[in-house]
């Protein structure tokens, strides 16, 4: 990240604008979230939304891990056991 506030804002805006034109060659829709991430360092509104997204994602991951059924233990298969 550049140290200059103006440069960070310019990079963020250019990335978002380039992402909107993502249907063109070289530019892509991947640029929009990166531009928002860059702008989140400067603007409280964007930072707030980024933080909400991070909290939501972590809660979702945690719930998924808790709900995920325990994988069945690998059956120990021994060649010398009967049956």
PDB file of C-alpha atoms in Angstrom:
ATOM      1  CA  UNK A   1       0.000   0.000   0.000  1.00  0.00           C
ATOM      2  CA  UNK A   2       1.346   3.412  -0.899  1.00  0.00           C
ATOM      3  CA  UNK A   3       1.901   5.832   1.965  1.00  0.00           C
ATOM      4  CA  UNK A   4       0.207   8.682   0.124  1.00  0.00           C
ATOM      5  CA  UNK A   5      -3.499   8.959   0.937  1.00  0.00           C
ATOM      6  CA  UNK A   6      -4.304  10.458  -2.463  1.00  0.00           C
ATOM      7  CA  UNK A   7      -2.499   7.664  -4.272  1.00  0.00           C
ATOM      8  CA  UNK A   8      -4.392   4.992  -2.289  1.00  0.00           C
ATOM      9  CA  UNK A   9      -7.712   6.638  -3.140  1.00  0.00           C
ATOM     10  CA  UNK A  10      -6.728   6.922  -6.813  1.00  0.00           C
ATOM     11  CA  UNK A  11      -5.665   3.252  -6.962  1.00  0.00           C
ATOM     12  CA  UNK A  12      -8.905   2.142  -5.298  1.00  0.00           C
ATOM     13  CA  UNK A  13     -11.077   4.178  -7.669  1.00  0.00           C
ATOM     14  CA  UNK A  14      -9.165   2.970 -10.742  1.00  0.00           C
ATOM     15  CA  UNK A  15      -9.491  -0.657  -9.617  1.00  0.00           C
ATOM     16  CA  UNK A  16     -13.235  -0.297  -9.062  1.00  0.00           C
ATOM     17  CA  UNK A  17     -13.737   1.480 -12.385  1.00  0.00           C
ATOM     18  CA  UNK A  18     -11.643  -1.173 -14.156  1.00  0.00           C
ATOM     19  CA  UNK A  19     -13.696  -3.880 -12.476  1.00  0.00           C
ATOM     20  CA  UNK A  20     -16.919  -2.346 -13.729  1.00  0.00           C
ATOM     21  CA  UNK A  21     -15.445  -2.664 -17.224  1.00  0.00           C
ATOM     22  CA  UNK A  22     -14.591  -6.297 -16.463  1.00  0.00           C
ATOM     23  CA  UNK A  23     -16.142  -7.592 -19.659  1.00  0.00           C
ATOM     24  CA  UNK A  24     -13.239  -6.049 -21.598  1.00  0.00           C
ATOM     25  CA  UNK A  25      -9.984  -7.958 -22.144  1.00  0.00           C
ATOM     26  CA  UNK A  26      -7.327  -7.635 -19.411  1.00  0.00           C
ATOM     27  CA  UNK A  27      -9.707  -5.908 -16.998  1.00  0.00           C
ATOM     28  CA  UNK A  28     -11.713  -8.165 -14.736  1.00  0.00           C
ATOM     29  CA  UNK A  29     -14.459  -8.223 -12.174  1.00  0.00           C
ATOM     30  CA  UNK A  30     -11.819  -9.307  -9.628  1.00  0.00           C
ATOM     31  CA  UNK A  31     -10.719  -5.667  -9.497  1.00  0.00           C
ATOM     32  CA  UNK A  32     -13.870  -4.453  -7.701  1.00  0.00           C
ATOM     33  CA  UNK A  33     -13.266  -6.208  -4.342  1.00  0.00           C
ATOM     34  CA  UNK A  34      -9.592  -5.270  -4.396  1.00  0.00           C
ATOM     35  CA  UNK A  35     -10.496  -1.630  -5.064  1.00  0.00           C
ATOM     36  CA  UNK A  36     -12.966  -1.675  -2.177  1.00  0.00           C
ATOM     37  CA  UNK A  37     -10.316  -3.201   0.061  1.00  0.00           C
ATOM     38  CA  UNK A  38      -7.881  -0.415  -0.839  1.00  0.00           C
ATOM     39  CA  UNK A  39     -10.542   2.250  -0.220  1.00  0.00           C
ATOM     40  CA  UNK A  40     -11.498   0.669   3.114  1.00  0.00           C
ATOM     41  CA  UNK A  41      -8.255   1.995   4.575  1.00  0.00           C
ATOM     42  CA  UNK A  42      -9.420   5.548   3.903  1.00  0.00           C
ATOM     43  CA  UNK A  43     -13.190   5.702   4.313  1.00  0.00           C
ATOM     44  CA  UNK A  44     -15.091   4.648   7.412  1.00  0.00           C
ATOM     45  CA  UNK A  45     -18.199   3.643   5.447  1.00  0.00           C
ATOM     46  CA  UNK A  46     -16.283   1.143   3.313  1.00  0.00           C
ATOM     47  CA  UNK A  47     -14.256  -0.016   6.330  1.00  0.00           C
ATOM     48  CA  UNK A  48     -17.458  -0.678   8.263  1.00  0.00           C
ATOM     49  CA  UNK A  49     -18.861  -2.842   5.462  1.00  0.00           C
ATOM     50  CA  UNK A  50     -15.568  -4.696   5.128  1.00  0.00           C
ATOM     51  CA  UNK A  51     -15.539  -5.408   8.860  1.00  0.00           C
ATOM     52  CA  UNK A  52     -19.139  -6.648   8.777  1.00  0.00           C
ATOM     53  CA  UNK A  53     -18.242  -8.971   5.927  1.00  0.00           C
ATOM     54  CA  UNK A  54     -15.252 -10.351   7.831  1.00  0.00           C
ATOM     55  CA  UNK A  55     -17.335 -10.940  10.974  1.00  0.00           C
ATOM     56  CA  UNK A  56     -20.123 -12.591   8.959  1.00  0.00           C
ATOM     57  CA  UNK A  57     -17.624 -14.822   7.145  1.00  0.00           C
ATOM     58  CA  UNK A  58     -15.935 -15.923  10.374  1.00  0.00           C
ATOM     59  CA  UNK A  59     -19.270 -16.739  12.020  1.00  0.00           C
ATOM     60  CA  UNK A  60     -20.310 -18.715   8.969  1.00  0.00           C
ATOM     61  CA  UNK A  61     -17.042 -20.654   8.963  1.00  0.00           C
ATOM     62  CA  UNK A  62     -17.330 -21.394  12.659  1.00  0.00           C
ATOM     63  CA  UNK A  63     -20.920 -22.636  12.313  1.00  0.00           C
ATOM     64  CA  UNK A  64     -19.962 -24.762   9.340  1.00  0.00           C
ATOM     65  CA  UNK A  65     -17.183 -26.393  11.332  1.00  0.00           C
ATOM     66  CA  UNK A  66     -19.530 -27.076  14.250  1.00  0.00           C
ATOM     67  CA  UNK A  67     -22.303 -28.498  12.066  1.00  0.00           C
ATOM     68  CA  UNK A  68     -20.012 -30.535   9.901  1.00  0.00           C
ATOM     69  CA  UNK A  69     -20.466 -34.161  10.908  1.00  0.00           C
ATOM     70  CA  UNK A  70     -17.410 -35.791  12.306  1.00  0.00           C
ATOM     71  CA  UNK A  71     -15.798 -37.851   9.631  1.00  0.00           C
ATOM     72  CA  UNK A  72     -16.127 -41.526  10.382  1.00  0.00           C
ATOM     73  CA  UNK A  73     -12.956 -43.007  11.672  1.00  0.00           C
ATOM     74  CA  UNK A  74     -11.189 -45.056   9.110  1.00  0.00           C
ATOM     75  CA  UNK A  75     -12.082 -48.648   9.638  1.00  0.00           C
ATOM     76  CA  UNK A  76      -9.019 -50.428  10.767  1.00  0.00           C
ATOM     77  CA  UNK A  77      -8.706 -53.287   8.409  1.00  0.00           C
ATOM     78  CA  UNK A  78      -6.385 -55.980   9.544  1.00  0.00           C
ATOM     79  CA  UNK A  79      -5.568 -58.884   7.321  1.00  0.00           C
ATOM     80  CA  UNK A  80      -5.187 -61.308  10.199  1.00  0.00           C
ATOM     81  CA  UNK A  81      -8.614 -60.600  11.757  1.00  0.00           C
ATOM     82  CA  UNK A  82     -11.392 -63.116  11.157  1.00  0.00           C
ATOM     83  CA  UNK A  83     -14.470 -62.138   9.196  1.00  0.00           C
TER      84      UNK A  83
END
